[in-house]
Tab-separated table of C-alpha atoms in Angstrom:
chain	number	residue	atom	x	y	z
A	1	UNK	CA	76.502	138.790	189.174
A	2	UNK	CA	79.295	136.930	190.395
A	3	UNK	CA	82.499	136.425	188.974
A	4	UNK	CA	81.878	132.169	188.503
A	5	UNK	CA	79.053	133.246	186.341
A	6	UNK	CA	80.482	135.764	184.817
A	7	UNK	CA	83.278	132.907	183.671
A	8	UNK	CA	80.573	131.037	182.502
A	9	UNK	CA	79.015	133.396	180.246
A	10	UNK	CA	82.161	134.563	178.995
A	11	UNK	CA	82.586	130.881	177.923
A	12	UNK	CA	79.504	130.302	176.454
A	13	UNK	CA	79.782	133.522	174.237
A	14	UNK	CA	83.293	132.314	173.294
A	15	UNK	CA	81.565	129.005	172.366
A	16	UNK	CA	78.972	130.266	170.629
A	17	UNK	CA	81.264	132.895	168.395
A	18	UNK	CA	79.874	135.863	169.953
A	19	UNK	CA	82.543	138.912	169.897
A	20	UNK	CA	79.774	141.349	170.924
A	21	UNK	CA	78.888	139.568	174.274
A	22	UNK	CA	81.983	139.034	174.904
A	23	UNK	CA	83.294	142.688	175.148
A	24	UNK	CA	79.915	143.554	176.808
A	25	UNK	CA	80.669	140.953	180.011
A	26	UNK	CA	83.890	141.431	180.283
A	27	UNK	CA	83.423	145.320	180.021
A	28	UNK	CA	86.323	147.624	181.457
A	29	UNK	CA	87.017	145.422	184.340
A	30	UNK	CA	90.422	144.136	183.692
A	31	UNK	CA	90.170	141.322	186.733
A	32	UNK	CA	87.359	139.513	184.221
A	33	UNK	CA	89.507	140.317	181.125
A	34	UNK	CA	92.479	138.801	182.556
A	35	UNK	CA	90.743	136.157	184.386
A	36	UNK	CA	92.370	132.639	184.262
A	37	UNK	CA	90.481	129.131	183.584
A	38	UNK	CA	91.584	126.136	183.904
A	39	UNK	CA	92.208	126.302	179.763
A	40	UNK	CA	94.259	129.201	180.599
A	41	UNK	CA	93.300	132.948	179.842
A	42	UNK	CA	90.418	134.250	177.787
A	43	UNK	CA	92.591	134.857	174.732
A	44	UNK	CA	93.876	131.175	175.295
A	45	UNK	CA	91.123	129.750	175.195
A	46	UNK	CA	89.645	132.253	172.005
A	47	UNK	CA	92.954	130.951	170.404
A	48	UNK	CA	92.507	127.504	171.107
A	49	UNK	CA	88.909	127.343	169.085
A	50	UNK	CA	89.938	129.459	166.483
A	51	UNK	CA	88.096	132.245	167.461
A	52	UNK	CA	89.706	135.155	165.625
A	53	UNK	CA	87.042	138.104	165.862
A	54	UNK	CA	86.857	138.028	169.690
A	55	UNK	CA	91.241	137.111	169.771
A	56	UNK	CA	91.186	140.802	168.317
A	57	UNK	CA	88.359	142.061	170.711
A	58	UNK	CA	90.450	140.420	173.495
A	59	UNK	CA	93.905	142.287	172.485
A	60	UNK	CA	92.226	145.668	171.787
A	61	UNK	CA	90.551	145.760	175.356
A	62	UNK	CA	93.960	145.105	176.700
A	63	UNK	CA	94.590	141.660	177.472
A	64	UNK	CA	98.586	140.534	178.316
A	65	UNK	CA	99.194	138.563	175.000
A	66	UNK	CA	102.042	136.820	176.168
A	67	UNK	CA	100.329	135.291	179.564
A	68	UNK	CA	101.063	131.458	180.125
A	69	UNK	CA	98.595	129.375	180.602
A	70	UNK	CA	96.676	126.920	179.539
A	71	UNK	CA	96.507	123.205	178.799
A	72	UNK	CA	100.636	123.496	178.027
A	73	UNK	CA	101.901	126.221	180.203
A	74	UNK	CA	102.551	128.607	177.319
A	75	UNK	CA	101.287	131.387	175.702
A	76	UNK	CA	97.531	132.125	173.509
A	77	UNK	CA	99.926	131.663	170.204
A	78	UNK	CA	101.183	127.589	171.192
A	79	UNK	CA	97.334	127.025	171.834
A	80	UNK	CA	96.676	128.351	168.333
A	81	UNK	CA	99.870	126.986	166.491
A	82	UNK	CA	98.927	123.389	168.057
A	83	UNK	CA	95.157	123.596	167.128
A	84	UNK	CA	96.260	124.561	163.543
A	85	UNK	CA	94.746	128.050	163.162
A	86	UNK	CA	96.944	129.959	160.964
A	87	UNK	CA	94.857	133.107	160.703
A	88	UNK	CA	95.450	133.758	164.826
A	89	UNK	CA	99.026	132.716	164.799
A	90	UNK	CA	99.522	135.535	162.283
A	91	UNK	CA	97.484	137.946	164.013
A	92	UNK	CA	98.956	137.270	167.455
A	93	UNK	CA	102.652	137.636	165.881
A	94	UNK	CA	101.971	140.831	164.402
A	95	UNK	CA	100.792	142.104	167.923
A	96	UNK	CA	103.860	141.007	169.021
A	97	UNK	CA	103.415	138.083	170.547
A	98	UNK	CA	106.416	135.934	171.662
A	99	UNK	CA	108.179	132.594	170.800
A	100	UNK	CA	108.619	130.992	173.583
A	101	UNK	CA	110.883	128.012	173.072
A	102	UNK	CA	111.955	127.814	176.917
A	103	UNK	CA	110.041	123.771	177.420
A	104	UNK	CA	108.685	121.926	174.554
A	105	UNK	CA	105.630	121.429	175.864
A	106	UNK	CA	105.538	126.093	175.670
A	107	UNK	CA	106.970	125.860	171.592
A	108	UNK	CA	104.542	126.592	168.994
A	109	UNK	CA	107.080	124.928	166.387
A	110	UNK	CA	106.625	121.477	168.355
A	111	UNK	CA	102.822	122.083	168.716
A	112	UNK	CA	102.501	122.715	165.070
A	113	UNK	CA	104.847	119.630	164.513
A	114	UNK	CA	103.184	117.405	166.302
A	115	UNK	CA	99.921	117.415	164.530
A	116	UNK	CA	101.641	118.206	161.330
A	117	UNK	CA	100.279	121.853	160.580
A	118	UNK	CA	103.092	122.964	157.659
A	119	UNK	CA	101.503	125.937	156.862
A	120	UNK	CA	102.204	127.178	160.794
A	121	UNK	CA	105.479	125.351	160.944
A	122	UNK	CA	106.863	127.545	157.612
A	123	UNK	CA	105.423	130.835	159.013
A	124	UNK	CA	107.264	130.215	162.410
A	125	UNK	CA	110.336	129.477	160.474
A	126	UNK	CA	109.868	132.499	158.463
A	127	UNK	CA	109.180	134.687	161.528
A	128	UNK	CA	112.505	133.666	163.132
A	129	UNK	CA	111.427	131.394	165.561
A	130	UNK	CA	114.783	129.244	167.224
A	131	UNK	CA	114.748	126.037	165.443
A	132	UNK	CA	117.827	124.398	166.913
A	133	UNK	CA	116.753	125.319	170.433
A	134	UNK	CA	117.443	121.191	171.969
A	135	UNK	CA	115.228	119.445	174.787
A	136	UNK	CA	116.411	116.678	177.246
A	137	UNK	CA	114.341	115.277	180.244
A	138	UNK	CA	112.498	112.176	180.557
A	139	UNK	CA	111.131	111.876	177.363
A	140	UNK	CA	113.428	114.163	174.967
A	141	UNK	CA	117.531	113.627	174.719
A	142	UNK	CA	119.085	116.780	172.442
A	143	UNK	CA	115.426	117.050	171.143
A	144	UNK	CA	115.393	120.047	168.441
A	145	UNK	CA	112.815	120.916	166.012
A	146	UNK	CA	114.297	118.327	163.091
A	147	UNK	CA	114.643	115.569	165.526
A	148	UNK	CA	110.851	115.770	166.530
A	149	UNK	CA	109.891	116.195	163.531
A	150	UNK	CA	111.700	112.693	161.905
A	151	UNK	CA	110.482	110.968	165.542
A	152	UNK	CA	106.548	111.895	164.716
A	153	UNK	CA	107.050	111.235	160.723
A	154	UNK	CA	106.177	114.496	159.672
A	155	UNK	CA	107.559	113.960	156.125
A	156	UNK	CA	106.744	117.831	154.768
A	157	UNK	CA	108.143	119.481	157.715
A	158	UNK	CA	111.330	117.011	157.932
A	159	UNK	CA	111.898	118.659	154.305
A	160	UNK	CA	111.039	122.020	155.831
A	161	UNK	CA	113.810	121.975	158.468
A	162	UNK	CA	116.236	120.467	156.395
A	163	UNK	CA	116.045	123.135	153.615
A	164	UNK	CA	115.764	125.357	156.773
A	165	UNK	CA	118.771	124.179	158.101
A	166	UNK	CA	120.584	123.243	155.091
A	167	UNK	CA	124.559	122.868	155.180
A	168	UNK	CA	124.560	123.054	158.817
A	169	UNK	CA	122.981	119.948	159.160
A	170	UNK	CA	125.120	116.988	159.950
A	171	UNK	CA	124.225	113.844	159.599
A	172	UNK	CA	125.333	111.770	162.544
A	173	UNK	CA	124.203	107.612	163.990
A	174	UNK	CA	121.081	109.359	165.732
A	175	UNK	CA	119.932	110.793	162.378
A	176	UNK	CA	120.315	107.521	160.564
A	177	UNK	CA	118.277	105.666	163.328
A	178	UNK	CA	115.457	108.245	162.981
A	179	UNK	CA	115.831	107.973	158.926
A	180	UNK	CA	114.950	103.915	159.190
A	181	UNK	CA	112.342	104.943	161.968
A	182	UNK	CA	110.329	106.753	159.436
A	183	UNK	CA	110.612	104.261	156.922
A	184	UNK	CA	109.161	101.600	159.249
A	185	UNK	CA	106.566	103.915	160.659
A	186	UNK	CA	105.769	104.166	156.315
A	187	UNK	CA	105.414	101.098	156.079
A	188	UNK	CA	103.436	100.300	159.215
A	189	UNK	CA	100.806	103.570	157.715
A	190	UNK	CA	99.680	101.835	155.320
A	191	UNK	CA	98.005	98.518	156.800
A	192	UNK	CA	97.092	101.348	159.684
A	193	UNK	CA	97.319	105.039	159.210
A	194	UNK	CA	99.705	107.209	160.444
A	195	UNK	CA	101.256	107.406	164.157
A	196	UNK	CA	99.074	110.488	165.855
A	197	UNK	CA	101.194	110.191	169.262
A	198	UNK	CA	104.122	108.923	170.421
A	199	UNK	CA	105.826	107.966	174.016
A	200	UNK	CA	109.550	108.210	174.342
A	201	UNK	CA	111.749	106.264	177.046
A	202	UNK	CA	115.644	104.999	177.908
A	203	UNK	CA	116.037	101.754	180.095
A	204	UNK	CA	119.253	102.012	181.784
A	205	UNK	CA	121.405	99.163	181.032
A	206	UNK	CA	120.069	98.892	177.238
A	207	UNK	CA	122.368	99.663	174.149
A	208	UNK	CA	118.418	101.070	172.284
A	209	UNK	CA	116.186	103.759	173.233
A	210	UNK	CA	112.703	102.752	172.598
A	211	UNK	CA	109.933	104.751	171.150
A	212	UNK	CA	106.239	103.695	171.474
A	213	UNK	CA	103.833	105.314	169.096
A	214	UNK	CA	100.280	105.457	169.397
A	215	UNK	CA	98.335	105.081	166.016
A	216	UNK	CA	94.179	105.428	166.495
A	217	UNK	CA	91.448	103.359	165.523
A	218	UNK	CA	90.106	104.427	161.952
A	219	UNK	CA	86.829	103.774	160.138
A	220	UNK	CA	88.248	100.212	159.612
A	221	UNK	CA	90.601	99.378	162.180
A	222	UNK	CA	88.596	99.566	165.185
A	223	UNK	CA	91.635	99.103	167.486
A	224	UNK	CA	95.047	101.492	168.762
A	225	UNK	CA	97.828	100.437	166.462
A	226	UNK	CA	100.960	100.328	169.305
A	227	UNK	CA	104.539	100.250	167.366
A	228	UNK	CA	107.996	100.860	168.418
A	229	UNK	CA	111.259	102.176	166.754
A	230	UNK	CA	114.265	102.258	168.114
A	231	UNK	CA	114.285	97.921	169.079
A	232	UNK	CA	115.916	97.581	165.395
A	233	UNK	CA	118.732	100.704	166.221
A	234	UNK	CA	120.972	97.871	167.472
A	235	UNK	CA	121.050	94.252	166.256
A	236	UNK	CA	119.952	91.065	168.517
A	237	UNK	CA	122.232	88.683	169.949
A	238	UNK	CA	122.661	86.403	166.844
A	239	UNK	CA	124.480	83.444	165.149
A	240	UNK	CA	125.390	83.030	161.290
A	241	UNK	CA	122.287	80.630	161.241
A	242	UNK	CA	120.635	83.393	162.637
A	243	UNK	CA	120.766	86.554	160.780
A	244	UNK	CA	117.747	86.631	159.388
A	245	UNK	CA	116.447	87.593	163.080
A	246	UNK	CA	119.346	90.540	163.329
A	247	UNK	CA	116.836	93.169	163.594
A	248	UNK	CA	112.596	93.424	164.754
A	249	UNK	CA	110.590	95.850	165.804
A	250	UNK	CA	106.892	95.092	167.844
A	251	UNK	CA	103.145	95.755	167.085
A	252	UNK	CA	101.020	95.162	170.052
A	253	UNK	CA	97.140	96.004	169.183
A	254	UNK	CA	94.696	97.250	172.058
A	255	UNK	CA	90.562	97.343	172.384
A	256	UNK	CA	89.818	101.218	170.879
A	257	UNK	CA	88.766	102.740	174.037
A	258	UNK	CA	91.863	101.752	175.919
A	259	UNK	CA	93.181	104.979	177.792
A	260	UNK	CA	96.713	105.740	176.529
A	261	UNK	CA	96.791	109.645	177.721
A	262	UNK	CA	99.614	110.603	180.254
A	263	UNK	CA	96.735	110.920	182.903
A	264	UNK	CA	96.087	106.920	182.697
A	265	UNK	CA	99.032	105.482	182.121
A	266	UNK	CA	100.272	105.548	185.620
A	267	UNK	CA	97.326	103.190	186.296
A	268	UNK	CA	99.022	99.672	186.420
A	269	UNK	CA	95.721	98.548	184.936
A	270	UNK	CA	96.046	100.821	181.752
A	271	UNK	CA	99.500	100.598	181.743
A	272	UNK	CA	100.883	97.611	181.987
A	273	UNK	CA	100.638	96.732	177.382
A	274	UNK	CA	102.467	99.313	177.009
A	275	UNK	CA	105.072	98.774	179.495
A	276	UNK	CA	105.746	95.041	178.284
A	277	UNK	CA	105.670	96.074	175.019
A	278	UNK	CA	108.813	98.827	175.376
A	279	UNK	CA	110.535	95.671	178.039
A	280	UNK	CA	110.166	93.291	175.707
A	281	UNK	CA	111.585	95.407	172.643
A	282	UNK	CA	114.738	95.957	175.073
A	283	UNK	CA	115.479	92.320	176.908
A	284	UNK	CA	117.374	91.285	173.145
A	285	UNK	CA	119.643	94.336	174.304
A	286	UNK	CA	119.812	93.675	177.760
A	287	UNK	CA	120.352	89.943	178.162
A	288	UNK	CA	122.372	89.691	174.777
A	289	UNK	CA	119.341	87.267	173.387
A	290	UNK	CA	116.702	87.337	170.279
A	291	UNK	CA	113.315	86.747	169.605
A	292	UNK	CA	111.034	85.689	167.338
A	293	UNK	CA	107.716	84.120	166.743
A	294	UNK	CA	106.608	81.368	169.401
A	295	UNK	CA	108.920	82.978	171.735
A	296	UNK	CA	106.522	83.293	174.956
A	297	UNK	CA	107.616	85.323	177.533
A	298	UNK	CA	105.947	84.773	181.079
A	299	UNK	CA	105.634	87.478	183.995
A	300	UNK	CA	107.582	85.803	186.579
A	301	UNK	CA	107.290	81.945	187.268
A	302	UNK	CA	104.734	80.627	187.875
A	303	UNK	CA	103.360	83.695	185.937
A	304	UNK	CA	101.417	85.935	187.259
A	305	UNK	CA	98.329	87.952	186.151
A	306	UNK	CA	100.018	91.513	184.637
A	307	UNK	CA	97.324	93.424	186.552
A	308	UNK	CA	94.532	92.951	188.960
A	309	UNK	CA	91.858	93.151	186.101
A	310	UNK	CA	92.991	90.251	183.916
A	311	UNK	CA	94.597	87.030	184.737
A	312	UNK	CA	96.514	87.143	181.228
A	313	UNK	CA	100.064	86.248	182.329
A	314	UNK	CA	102.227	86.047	179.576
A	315	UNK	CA	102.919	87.267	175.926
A	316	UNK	CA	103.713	85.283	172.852
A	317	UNK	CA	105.575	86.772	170.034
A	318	UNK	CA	103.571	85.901	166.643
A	319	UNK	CA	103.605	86.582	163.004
A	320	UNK	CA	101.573	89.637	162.053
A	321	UNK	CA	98.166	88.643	160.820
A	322	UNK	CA	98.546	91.370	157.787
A	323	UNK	CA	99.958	89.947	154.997
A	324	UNK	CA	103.046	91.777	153.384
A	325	UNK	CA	103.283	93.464	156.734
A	326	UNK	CA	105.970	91.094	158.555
A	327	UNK	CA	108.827	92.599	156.990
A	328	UNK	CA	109.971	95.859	155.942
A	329	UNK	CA	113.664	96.950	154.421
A	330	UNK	CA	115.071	100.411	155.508
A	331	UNK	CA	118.991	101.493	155.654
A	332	UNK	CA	119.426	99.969	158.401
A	333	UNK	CA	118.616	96.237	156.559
A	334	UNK	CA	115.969	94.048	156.832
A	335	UNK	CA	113.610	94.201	159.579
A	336	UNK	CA	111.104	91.933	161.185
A	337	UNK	CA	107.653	93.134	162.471
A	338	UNK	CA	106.297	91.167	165.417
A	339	UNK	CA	103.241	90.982	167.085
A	340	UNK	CA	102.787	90.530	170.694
A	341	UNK	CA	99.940	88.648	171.766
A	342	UNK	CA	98.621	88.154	175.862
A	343	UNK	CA	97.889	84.313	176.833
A	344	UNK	CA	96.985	82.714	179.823
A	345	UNK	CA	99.591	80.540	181.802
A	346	UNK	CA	97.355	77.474	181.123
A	347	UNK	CA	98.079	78.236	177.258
A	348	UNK	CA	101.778	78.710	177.819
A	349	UNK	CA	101.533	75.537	179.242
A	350	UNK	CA	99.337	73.811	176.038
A	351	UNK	CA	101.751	75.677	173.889
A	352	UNK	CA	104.984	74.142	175.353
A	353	UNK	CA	102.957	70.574	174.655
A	354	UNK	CA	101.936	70.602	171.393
A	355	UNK	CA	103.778	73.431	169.916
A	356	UNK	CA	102.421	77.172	169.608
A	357	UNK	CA	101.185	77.031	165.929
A	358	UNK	CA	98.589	74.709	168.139
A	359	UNK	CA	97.536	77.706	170.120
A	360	UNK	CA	97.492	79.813	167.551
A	361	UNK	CA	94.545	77.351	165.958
A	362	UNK	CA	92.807	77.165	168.653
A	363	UNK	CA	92.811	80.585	169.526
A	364	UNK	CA	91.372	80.862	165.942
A	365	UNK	CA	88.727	78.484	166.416
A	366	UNK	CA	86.988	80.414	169.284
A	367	UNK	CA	87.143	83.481	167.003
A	368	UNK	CA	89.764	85.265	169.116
A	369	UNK	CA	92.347	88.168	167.619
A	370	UNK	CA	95.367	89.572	168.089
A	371	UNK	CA	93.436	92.454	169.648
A	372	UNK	CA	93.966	92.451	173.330
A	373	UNK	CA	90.990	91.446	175.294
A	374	UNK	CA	91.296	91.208	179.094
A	375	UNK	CA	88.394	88.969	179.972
A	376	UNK	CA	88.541	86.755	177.046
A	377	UNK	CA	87.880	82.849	176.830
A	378	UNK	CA	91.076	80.709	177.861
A	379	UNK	CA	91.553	78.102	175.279
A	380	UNK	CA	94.099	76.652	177.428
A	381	UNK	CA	91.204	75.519	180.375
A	382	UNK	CA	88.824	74.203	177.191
């Protein structure tokens, strides 16, 4: 039998919970024990699916505990601390498995953070894993443990770390941002559930660093909730008269299947709501200006089509349809919740005529939502 079919049986026992089958294929031979998949080793992937029988088959026939691998580049215990299987994460510590904290991506602590597994996040803690270790790179600036935890809302652990870290903690501009971030992100759970994802960014030339988190449809939202913190970190550009626009934040809603995973988003076609969404939450900052709703901001002029499968052109900055849901008040002070809504250029135009309130009733007429729809009807040519 050859070694692509021994892989696949050794999967298919793993799959199917079967410890004895297991040890029988992979035998003595230490090339099929320490064989790696694209899901990293054996004992990864046993680790991954909670698989604790044939984990302890796996370390007694001598597999490398501490291999990387896998989906994250890290060892069997960040597969097992990220899927939330407690039992293995023990296990695998008391065989002496490591903590690696050298990338983010590698830390159990920030895979158990991430999809808020407290039970894992205390036991690392309590095993002494480095919880000040801090992460910068394109999407992390003096990232530690704390800090990720207040950026995905993960009340319990935030609590966690900060009896963890107790007087050593100081409370600095940052940590008051993130504070008002999870108060929005509160508020915004309850008309949507809570954030499962989120995307971080800096625009050079912007006083705000904008977050974009990703919350997924639900038995009664059948749409991706899109958010952002960090717009409201700084005020907009405002007069006296103005104040009560000093601070916003934006909600942008897309279809349920739209791809949002690292993989897709460099497609201009997937990527493109997401990227107006974080420019838009920065151009107050960057051109010292301030928005609210009928603001309608075009691509270019005449505008063109954001990407080659739509010929939606421009966005319109609107009221939330959710009632209660338009404001919120954190430390930081009041602060507005916009939605962003893509038009046509033909409805920019009807808009600028007779005033967007206009638009807005006629989108309502032909039954159309704040829910981004690339091919829908243009009111505007009607």
């Amino acid at each position: 039998m050859d070694s692509k079919q021994i892989a696949k049986d050794i999967r298919t026992a793993i799959k199917k919970s079967d410890s004895d089958k297991v040890v029988e294929l992979i035998g003595t031979n230490k090339e099929y024990l320490n064989m790696m998949t694209p899901f990293g080793t054996w004992l990864h992937v046993a680790a991954s699916r909670g698989e604790l029988d044939i984990v302890k088959k796996l370390i007694e026939l001598g597999v490398n505990i501490n291999t990387p691998g896998g989906v994250y580049g890290g060892g069997a215990l960040n597969e097992a601390a990220t899927a939330g299987h407690i039992e293995i994460v023990k296990y695998l510590l008391s065989c002496g498995a490591h903590m690696d904290v050298s990338e983010p991506e590698r830390n159990p602590l920030f895979g158990a953070i991430s999809n808020g597994h407290v039970d894992i996040v205390k036991l690392l803690i309590e095993s002494g894993i480095d919880t000040k270790v801090k992460y910068n790179g394109e999407t992390m600036k003096e990232m530690d443990a704390l800090a990720f935890a207040k950026e995905q809302g993960q009340e319990e652990i935030i609590m966690l770390l900060e009896h963890h870290y107790g007087s050593s903690v100081t409370t600095t501009m940052d940590d008051i941002n993130k504070d008002h971030h999870i108060e929005i992100l509160e508020h915004i759970a309850k008309y949507f559930g809570p954030v499962k994802n989120t995307i971080s960014e800096t625009i050079p030339g912007s006083r705000v660093s904008v977050n974009i988190h990703i919350i997924p449809p639900s038995m009664d939202k059948d749409f991706l909730t899109l958010i952002t913190t960090g717009m409201s970190d700084q005020p907009m550009d405002y007069s006296n008269e103005e104040d009560v626009f000093k601070y916003a934040e934006l909600l942008l809603k897309l279809p349920s299947n739209w791809l949002v995973e690292k993989d897709h988003i460099k497609d201009q076609n997937h990527y493109w709501p997401l990227g107006w969404l974080r420019k838009i939450a920065h151009i107050p900052h960057i051109y010292d200006g301030w928005l609210d709703e009928g603001v309608i901001l075009p691509n270019g002029e005449p505008p063109q089509p954001f990407a080659t499968n739509t010929k939606l052109s421009c966005f319109m900055v609107c009221k939330p349809q959710e009632l209660g849901l338009e404001t919120v008040l954190t430390n930081q002070g009041k602060i507005n919740i916009y939605t962003i809504v893509p038009i046509y250029e033909e409805e920019r135009e009807l808009a600028m005529v007779k005033g967007f309130e206009y638009l807005l009733m006629r989108l309502k007429d032909k039954g159309i939502t704040d829910v981004l729809d690339i091919h829908r009807v243009n009111v505007g040519m009607l």
